[in-house]
Coordinates of C-alpha atoms in Angstrom, one line a residue:
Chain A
X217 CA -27.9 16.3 5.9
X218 CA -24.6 14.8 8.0
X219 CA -23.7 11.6 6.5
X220 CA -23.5 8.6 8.6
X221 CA -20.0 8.7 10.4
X222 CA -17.0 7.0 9.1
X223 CA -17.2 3.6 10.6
X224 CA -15.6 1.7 8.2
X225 CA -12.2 3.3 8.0
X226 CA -12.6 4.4 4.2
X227 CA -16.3 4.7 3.8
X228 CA -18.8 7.2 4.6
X229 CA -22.3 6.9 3.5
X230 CA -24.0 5.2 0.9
X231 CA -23.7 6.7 -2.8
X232 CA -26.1 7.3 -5.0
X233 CA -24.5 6.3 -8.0
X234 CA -26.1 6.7 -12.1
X235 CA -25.0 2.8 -12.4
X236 CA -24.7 0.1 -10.2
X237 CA -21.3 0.0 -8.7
X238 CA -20.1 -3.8 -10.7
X239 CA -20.7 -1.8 -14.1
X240 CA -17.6 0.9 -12.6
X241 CA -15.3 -2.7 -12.5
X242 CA -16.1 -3.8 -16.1
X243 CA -15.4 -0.4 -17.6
X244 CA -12.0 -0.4 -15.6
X245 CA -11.7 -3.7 -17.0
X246 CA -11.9 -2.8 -20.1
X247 CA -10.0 0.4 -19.8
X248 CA -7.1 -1.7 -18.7
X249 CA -7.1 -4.0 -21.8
X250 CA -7.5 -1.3 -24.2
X251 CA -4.3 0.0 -21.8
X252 CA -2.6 -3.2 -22.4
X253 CA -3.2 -3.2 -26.1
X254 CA -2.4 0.4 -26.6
X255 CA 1.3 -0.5 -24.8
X256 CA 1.9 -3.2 -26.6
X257 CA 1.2 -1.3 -29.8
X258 CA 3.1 1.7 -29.0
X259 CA 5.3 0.9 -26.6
X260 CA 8.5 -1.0 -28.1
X261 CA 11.2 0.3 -25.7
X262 CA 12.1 0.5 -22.1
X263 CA 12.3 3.9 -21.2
X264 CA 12.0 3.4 -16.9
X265 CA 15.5 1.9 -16.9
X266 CA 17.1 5.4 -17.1
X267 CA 16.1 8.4 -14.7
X268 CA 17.0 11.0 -16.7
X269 CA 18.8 12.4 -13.3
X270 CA 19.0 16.3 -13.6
X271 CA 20.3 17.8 -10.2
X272 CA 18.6 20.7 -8.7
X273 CA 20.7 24.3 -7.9
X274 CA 23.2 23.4 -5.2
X275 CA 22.2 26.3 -2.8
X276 CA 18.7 24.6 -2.7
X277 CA 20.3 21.1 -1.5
X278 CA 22.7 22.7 0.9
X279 CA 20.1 24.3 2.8
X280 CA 17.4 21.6 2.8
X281 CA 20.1 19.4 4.2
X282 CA 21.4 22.0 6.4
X283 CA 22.2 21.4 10.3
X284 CA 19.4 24.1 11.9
X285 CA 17.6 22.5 9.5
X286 CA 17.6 18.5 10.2
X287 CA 17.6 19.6 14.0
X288 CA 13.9 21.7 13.5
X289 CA 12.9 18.5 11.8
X290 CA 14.4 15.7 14.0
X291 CA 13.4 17.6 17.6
X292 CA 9.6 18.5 16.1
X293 CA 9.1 14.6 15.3
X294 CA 11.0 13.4 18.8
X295 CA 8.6 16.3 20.8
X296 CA 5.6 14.9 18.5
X297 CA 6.7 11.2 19.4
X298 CA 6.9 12.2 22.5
X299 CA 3.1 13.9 22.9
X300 CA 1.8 10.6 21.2
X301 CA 3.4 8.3 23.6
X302 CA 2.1 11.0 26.5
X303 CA -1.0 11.4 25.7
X304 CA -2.0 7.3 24.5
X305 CA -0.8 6.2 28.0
X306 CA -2.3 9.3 29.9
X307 CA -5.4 10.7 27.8
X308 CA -8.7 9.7 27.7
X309 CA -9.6 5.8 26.5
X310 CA -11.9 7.3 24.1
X311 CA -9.5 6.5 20.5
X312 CA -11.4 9.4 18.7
X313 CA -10.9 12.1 21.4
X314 CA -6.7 10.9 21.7
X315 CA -4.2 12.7 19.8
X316 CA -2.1 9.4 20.2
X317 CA -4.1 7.6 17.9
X318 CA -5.2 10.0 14.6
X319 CA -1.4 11.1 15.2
X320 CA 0.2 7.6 14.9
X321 CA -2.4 5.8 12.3
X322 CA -3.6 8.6 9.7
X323 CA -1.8 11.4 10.1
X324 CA 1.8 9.7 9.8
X325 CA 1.0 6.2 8.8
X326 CA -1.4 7.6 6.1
X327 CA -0.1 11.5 5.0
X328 CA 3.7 10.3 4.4
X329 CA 2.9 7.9 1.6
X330 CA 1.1 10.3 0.2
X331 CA 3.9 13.0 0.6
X332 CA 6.5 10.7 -0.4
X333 CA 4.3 9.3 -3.5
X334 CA 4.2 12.9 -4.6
X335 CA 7.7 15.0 -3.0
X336 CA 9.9 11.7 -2.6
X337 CA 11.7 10.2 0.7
X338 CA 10.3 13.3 3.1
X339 CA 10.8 10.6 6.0
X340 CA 14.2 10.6 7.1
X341 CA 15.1 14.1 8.3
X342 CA 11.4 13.5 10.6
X343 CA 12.0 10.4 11.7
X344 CA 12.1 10.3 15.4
X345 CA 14.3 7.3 16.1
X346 CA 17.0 8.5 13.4
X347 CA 17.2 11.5 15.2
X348 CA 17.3 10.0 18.6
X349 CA 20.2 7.4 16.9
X350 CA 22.6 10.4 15.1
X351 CA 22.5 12.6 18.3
X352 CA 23.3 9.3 20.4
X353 CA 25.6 8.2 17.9
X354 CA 27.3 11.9 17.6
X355 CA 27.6 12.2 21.1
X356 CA 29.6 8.7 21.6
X357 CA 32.0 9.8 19.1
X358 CA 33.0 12.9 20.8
X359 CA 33.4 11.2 24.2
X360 CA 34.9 8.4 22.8
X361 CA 36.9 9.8 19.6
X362 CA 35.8 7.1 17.1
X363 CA 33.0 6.2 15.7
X364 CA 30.8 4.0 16.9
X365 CA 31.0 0.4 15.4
X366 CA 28.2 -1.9 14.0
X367 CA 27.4 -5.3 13.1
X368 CA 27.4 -6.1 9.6
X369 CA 23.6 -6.5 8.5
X370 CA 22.9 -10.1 7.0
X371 CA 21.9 -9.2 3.7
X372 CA 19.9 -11.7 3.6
X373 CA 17.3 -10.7 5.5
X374 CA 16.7 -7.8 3.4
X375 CA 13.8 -6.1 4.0
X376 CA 12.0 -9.1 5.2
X377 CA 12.1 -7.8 9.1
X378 CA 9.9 -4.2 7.7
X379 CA 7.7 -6.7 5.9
X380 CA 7.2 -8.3 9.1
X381 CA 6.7 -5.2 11.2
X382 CA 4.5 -3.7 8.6
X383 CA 2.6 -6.1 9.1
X384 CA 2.8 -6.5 12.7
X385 CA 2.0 -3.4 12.8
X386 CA -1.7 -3.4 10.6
X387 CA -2.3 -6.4 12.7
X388 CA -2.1 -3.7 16.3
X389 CA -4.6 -1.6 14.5
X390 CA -7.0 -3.1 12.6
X391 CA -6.9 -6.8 14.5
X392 CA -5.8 -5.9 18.2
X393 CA -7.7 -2.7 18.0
X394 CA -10.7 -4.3 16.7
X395 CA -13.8 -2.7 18.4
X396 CA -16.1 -1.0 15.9
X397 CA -17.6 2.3 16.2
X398 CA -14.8 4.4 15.5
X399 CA -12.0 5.3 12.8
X400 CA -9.1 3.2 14.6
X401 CA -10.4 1.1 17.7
X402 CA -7.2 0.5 19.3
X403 CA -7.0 1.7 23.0
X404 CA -4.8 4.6 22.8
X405 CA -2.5 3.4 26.4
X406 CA -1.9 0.0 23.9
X407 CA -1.2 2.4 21.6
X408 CA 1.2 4.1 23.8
X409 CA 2.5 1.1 25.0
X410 CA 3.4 0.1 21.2
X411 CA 5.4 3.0 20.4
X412 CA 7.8 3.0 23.8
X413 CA 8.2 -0.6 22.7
X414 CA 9.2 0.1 19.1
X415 CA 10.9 3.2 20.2
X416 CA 13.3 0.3 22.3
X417 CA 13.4 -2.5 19.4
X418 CA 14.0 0.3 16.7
X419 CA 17.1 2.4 18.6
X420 CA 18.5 -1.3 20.1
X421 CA 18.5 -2.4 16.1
X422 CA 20.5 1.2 15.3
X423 CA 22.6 0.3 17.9
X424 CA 23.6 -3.1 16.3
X425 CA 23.6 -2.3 12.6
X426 CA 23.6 1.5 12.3
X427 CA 20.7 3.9 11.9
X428 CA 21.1 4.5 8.0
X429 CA 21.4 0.4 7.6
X430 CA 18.4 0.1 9.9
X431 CA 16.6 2.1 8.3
X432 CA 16.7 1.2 4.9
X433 CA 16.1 -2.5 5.6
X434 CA 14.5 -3.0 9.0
X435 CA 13.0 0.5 10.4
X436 CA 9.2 -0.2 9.0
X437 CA 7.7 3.4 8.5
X438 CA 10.9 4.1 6.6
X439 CA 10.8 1.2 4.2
X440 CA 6.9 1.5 4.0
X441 CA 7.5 5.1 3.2
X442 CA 10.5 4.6 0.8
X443 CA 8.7 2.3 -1.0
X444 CA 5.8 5.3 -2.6
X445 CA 9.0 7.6 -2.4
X446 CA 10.4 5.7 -5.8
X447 CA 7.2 6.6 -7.5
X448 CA 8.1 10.5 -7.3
X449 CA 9.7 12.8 -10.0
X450 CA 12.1 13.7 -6.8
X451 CA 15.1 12.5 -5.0
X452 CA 18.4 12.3 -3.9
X453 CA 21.4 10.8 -5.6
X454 CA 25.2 11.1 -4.2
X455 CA 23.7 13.7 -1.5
X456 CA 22.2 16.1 -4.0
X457 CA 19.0 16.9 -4.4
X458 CA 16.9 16.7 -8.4
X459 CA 14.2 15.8 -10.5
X460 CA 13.7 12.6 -12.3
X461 CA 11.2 10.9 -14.3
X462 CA 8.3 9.5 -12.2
X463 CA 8.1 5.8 -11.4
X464 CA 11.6 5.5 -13.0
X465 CA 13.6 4.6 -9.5
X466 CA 10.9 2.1 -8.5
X467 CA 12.3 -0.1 -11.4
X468 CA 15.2 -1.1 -9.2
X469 CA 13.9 -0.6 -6.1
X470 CA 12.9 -4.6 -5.7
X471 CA 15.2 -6.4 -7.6
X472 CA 18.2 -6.4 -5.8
X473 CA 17.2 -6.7 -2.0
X474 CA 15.3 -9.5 -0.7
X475 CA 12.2 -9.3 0.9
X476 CA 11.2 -6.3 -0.7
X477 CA 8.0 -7.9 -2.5
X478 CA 6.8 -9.3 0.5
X479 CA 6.8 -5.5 1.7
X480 CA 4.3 -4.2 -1.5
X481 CA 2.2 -7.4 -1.1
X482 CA 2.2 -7.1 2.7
X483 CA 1.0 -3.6 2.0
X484 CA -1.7 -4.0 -0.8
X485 CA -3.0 -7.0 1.3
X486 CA -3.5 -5.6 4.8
X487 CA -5.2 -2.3 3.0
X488 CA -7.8 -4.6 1.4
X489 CA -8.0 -6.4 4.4
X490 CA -8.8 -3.4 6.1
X491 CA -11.7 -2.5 3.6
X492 CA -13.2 -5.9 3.7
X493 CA -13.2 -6.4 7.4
X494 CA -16.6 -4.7 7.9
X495 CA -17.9 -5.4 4.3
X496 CA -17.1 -8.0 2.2
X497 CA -15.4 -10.2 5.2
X498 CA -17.9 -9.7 7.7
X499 CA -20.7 -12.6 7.0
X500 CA -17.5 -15.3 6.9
X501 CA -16.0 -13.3 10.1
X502 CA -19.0 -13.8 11.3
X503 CA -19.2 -17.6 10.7
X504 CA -15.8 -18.5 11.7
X505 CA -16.6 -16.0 15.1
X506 CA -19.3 -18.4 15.5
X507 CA -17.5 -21.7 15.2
X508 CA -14.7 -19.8 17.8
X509 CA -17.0 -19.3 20.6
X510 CA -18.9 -22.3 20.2
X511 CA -15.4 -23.8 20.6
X512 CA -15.3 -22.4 24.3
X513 CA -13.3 -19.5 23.3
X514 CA -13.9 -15.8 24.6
X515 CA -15.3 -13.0 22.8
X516 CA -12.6 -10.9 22.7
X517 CA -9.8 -13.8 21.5
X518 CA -12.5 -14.6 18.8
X519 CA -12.7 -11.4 17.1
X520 CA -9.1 -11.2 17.6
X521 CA -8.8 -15.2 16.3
X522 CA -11.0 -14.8 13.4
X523 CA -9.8 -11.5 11.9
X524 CA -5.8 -13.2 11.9
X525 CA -7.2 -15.9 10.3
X526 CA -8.5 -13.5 7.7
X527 CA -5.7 -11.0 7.2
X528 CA -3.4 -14.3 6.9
X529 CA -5.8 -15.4 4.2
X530 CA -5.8 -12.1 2.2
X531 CA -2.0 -11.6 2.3
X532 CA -1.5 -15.2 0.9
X533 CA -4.3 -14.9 -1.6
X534 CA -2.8 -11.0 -2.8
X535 CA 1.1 -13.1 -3.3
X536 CA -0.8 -16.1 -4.7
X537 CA -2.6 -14.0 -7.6
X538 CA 0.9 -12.0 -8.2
X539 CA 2.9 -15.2 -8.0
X540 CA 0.3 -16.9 -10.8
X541 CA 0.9 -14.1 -12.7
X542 CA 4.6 -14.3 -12.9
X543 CA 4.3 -17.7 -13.3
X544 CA 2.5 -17.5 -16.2
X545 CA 5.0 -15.2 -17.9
X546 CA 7.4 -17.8 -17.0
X547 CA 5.7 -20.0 -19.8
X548 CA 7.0 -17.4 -22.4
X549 CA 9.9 -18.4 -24.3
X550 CA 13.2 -16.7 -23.4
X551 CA 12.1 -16.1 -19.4
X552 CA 14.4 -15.2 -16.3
X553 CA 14.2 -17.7 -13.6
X554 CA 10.7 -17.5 -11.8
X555 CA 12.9 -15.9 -8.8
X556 CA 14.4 -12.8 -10.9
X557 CA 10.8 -12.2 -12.4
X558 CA 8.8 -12.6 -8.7
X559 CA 11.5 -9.5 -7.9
X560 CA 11.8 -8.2 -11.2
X561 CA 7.7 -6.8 -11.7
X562 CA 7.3 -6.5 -8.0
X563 CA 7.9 -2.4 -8.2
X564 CA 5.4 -2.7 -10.4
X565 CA 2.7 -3.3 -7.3
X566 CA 4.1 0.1 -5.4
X567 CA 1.3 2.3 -7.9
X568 CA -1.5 -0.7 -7.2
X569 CA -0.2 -0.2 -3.3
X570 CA -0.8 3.8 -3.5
X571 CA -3.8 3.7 -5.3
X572 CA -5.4 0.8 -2.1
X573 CA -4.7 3.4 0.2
X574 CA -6.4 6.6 -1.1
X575 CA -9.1 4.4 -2.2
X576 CA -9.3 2.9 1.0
X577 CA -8.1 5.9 2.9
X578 CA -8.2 9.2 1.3
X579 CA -11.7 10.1 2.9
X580 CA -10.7 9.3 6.5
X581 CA -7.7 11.3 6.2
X582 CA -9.8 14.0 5.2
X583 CA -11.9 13.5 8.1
X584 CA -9.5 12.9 10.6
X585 CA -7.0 15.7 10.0
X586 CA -9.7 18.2 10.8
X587 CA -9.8 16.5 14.0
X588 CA -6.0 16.7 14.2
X589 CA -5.1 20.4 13.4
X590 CA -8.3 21.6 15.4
X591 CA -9.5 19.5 19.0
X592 CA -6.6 17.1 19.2
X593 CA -4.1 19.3 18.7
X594 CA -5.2 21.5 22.0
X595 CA -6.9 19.1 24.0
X596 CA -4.4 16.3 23.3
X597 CA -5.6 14.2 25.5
X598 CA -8.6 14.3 25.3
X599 CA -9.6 14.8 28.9
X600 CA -11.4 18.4 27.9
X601 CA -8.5 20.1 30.4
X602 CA -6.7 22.1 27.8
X603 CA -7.8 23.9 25.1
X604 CA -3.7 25.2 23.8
X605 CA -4.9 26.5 20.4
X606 CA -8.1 28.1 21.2
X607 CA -10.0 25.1 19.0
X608 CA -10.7 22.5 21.1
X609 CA -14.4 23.0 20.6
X610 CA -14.2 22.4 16.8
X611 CA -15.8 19.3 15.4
X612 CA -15.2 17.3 11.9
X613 CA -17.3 18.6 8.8
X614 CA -18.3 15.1 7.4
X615 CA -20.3 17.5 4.1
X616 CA -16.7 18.1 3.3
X617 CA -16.8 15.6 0.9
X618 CA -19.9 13.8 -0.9
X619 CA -20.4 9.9 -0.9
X620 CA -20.3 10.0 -4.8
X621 CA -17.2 12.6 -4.8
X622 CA -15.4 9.7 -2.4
X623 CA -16.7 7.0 -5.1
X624 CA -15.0 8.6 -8.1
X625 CA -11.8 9.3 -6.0
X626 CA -12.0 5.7 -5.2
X627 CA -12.5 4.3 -8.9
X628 CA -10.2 7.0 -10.5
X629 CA -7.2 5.9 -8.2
X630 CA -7.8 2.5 -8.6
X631 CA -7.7 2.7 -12.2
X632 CA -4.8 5.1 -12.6
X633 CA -2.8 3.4 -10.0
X634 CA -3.2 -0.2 -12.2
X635 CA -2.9 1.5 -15.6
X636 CA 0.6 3.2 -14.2
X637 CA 1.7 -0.6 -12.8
X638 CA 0.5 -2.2 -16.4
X639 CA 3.3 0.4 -17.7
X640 CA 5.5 -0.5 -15.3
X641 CA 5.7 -4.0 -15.7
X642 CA 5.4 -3.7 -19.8
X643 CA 8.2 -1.7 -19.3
X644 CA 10.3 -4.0 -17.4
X645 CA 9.3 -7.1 -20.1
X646 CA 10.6 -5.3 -22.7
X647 CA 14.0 -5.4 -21.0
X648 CA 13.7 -9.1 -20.0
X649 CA 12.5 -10.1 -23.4
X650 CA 13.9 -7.9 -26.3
X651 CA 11.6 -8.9 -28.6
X652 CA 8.8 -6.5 -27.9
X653 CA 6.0 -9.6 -29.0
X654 CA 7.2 -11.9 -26.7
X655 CA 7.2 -9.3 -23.9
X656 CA 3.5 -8.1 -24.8
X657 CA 2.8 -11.7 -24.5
X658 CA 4.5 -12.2 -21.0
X659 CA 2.6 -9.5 -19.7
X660 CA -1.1 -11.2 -20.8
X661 CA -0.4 -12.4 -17.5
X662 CA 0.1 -9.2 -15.8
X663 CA -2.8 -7.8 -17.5
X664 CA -5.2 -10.4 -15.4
X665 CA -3.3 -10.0 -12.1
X666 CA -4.3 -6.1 -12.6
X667 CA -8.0 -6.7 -13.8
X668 CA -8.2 -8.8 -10.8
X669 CA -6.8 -6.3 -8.4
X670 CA -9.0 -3.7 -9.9
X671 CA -12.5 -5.9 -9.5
X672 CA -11.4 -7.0 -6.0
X673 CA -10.7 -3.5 -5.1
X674 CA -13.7 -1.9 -6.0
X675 CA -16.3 -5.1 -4.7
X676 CA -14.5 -4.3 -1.7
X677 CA -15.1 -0.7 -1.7
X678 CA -18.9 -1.3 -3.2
X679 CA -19.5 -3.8 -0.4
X680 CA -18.2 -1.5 2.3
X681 CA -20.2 1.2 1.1
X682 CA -23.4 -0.5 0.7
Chain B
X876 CA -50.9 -12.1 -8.6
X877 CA -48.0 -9.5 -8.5
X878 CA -46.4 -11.1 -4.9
X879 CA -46.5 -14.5 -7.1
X880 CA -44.1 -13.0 -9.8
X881 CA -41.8 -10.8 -6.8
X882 CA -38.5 -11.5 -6.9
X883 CA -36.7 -12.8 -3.7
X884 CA -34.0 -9.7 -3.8
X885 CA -33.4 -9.9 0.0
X886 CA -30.5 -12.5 -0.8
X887 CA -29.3 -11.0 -4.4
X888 CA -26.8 -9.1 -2.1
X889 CA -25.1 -12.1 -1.4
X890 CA -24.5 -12.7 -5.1
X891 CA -23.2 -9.5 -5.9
X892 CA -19.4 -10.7 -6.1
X893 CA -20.1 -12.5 -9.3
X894 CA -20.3 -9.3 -11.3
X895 CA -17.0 -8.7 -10.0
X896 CA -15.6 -12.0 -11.0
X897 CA -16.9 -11.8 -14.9
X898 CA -14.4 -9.4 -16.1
X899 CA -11.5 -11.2 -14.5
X900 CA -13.1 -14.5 -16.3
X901 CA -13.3 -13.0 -19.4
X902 CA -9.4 -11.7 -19.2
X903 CA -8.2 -15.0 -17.8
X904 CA -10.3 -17.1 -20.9
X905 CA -8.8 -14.8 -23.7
X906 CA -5.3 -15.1 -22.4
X907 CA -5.5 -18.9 -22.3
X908 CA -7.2 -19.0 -26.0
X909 CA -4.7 -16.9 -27.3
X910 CA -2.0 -18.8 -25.7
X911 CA -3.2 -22.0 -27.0
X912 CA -3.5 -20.5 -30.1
X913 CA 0.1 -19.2 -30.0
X914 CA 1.4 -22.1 -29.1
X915 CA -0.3 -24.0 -31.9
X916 CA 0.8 -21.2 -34.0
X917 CA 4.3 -22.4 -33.1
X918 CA 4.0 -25.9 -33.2
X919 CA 3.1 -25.8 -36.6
X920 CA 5.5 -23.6 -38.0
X921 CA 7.9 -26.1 -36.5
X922 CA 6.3 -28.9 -38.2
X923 CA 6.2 -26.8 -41.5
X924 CA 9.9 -26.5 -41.3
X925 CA 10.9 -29.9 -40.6
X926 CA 9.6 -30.9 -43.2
X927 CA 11.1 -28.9 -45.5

């Protein structure tokens, strides 16, 4: 039996589950509680505030940050950047045939948050434009015997221009791209298009503020990426390699730079938007699509109308439930200032963020990268002229995975990642409020911004699949 | 006799989201008892003092 194809970018054929799917969201539900209860009874101290850095063996640093080393990775990911951009504005129209696409949407914007979740910041010595920037900016300062100069970043942007990009970028995809039928639906020439353009914005913004300030406020993949790297038991600290606890560098990871909240909620909410575009969103879509064209407007702009309208919606209702939350730990005696605690538990939403996209995503990633390593990568563009690898003629196994094996993925990330960001904030009240009562209190709050995440995540999900 | 007693399931679908929306009632309820009961927890114990 072949299961239907994944339409739906998470979701491949109906389950056929023992229980109906709601009864999965009350047992999470009550999973979490007993969570809560069992951190509030056992867990008195903050113990995220300290790493516990322990540096690996120098040798293993030096050569991971060696010269051949960053070159192999910088020139594979400017030659890869370089086939994407190629073949999207050259290859076939066909999305699901174009290496442009699976390349720039699930292989990188998927498979580095979940290498970074796991190894830590793997980004930087791949990404394209940094490359592009330190050989630019190494060659000026030969010819012209200084270094070159930048502008001083206004810190008060923070990270509010990735949070914009991020989701600028969703928006290209999921609301530009908006066809149906396939994985991603965006044309792969717009596609194309979209990276020259954010090749130019991305080196012009290295140029004016430097390449490392770039990208660790503005650059979105690497601030998107950075953000699951703080969950990892790896990183790097004074330019040395080592181990740490897990989740432990996420505690400080929001507080201290603006816009950094808007990033995780940006992120959560254009993942569930994702899901809920062809399941739980589709009769209103449909509605609203309606109301559009009766309006005079064309089809096209009324897809593209309706589904803004939409992913606006969901990113204000994902910081409206977060911001209710913190709000009601504000009414807890001894509380920061509703601005320190909006930044203070926002790490806290970086597991909840991880756990949206495998849920939402871990299947098509399956999917897709058999497409990537086999016909895409020798018929890149899809026009059936080359065949570089000698697999061109290979095809996606969709029995690689069962509907119910996706399901249990699905509700076992959801749950862990909302059980790990119930820790994380429980930890991070017990170093607002020292009294470990008050902070189990402050954190009731918390406990039904997480219970609501976790129902709305798996109705989506449900909904999708059914 | 049977079609009389059917139920119309077609739409049930529809109402599906409402399972999903119990749990998160239930949490938000408890949290607002308990705080309410906290609270007058508090108030009391205030009272109690003062007038000592």
């Amino acid at each position: 039996m072949i299961p239907a194809l994944p339409y739906a970018h998470a979701l491949v054929a109906k389950q056929d589950l023992p229980l109906p799917a709601w009864l999965f969201a009350w047992a999470a539900s009550i999973v979490l509680v007993v969570s809560f209860f069992a951190l509030s009874a056992a867990w008195r101290k903050p113990r995220f505030e300290e790493e516990r850095w322990r540096p690996s063996a120098a040798w293993l640093t030096a050569v991971l940050r060696s010269w051949p080393i960053q070159v192999l990775c910088g020139g594979l990911a400017v030659f890869l950047l370089g086939v994407g951009i190629y073949s999207g504005i050259h290859g076939t129209e066909a999305p699901d045939r174009n290496f442009a696409i699976t390349f720039f949407f699930v292989t990188v914007w998927i498979g580095f948050p979940f290498a970074s979740a796991l190894l830590g910041n793997v980004f930087p010595p791949f990404n394209p434009w940094r490359a592009i920037a330190r050989v630019v900016g190494g060659a000026y300062g030969l010819l012209a015997r200084r270094p070159m100069r930048h502008l001083a970043y206004p810190e008060r942007l923070g990270r509010w221009p990735a949070a914009a990009g991020l989701l600028g970028f969703v928006w290209l995809e999921v609301v530009y791209g908006s066809s149906g039928g396939v994985a991603v639906g965006l044309e792969p020439h717009a596609a194309g298009v979209a990276a020259c353009v954010y090749t130019g914005y991305t080196l012009a913004m290295m140029a004016l503020f430097g390449s490392e300030t770039w990208c660790a406020r503005g650059e979105i993949f690497s601030v998107y990426f950075g953000m699951f790297s703080q969950l990892a038991p790896f990183g790097m600290k004074e330019g040395r390699i080592g181990r740490r606890r897990p989740l432990a560098a996420a505690t400080r990871w929001a507080t201290s730079v603006p816009g950094s909240t808007a990033v995780v909620i940006a992120s959560i909410a254009t993942t569930s938007f994702d899901g809920a575009e062809d399941g739980a969103y589709k009769a209103a879509l449909e509605h609203v699509e309606r109301w559009l064209t009766d309006a005079g407007i064309g089809p096209l702009a009324t897809i593209r109308i309706a589904d803004t309208i939409f992913m606006a919606a969901t990113v204000a209702g994902v910081a409206l439930v977060y911001l209710l939350g913190v709000k009601g730990m504000r009414s807890v005696p001894g509380a920061p200032p509703f601005r320190q605690l909006v930044r203070g538990f926002a790490h806290s939403l970086i597991p909840i963020a991880l756990a949206y996209l495998i849920a939402h995503y871990f299947s098509l990633f399956v999917y897709q990268e058999q497409a990537q390593f086999t016909y895409l990568l020798s018929d890149p563009l899809g026009t059936s002229t080359t065949n570089l690898f000698g697999t061109a003629e290979y095809g996606i196994d969709f029995n690689a995975l069962s509907p119910n094996a996706i399901w249990y993925v699905q509700v076992a990330a959801l749950l862990a990642g909302h059980v790990l960001g119930l820790t994380l904030a429980h930890d991070k009240a017990l170093v607002y409020w020292r009294d470990y009562r008050r902070a189990s209190r402050s954190q009731y709050w918390m406990l039904a911004v997480m219970v609501a995440f976790t129902c709305f995540g798996l109705y989506l999900l449900s909904v999708g699949a059914s | 006799m049977s079609a009389a007693i059917a139920i119309p399931s077609a739409h049930l679908g529809h109402w599906l989201w409402v399972f999903y929306v119990i749990p998160v009632l239930i949490v938000v309820g408890g949290i607002i008892r308990s705080t309410r009961a906290e609270k007058k927890r508090e108030r009391e114990d205030k009272r109690t003092r003062g007038s000592r």
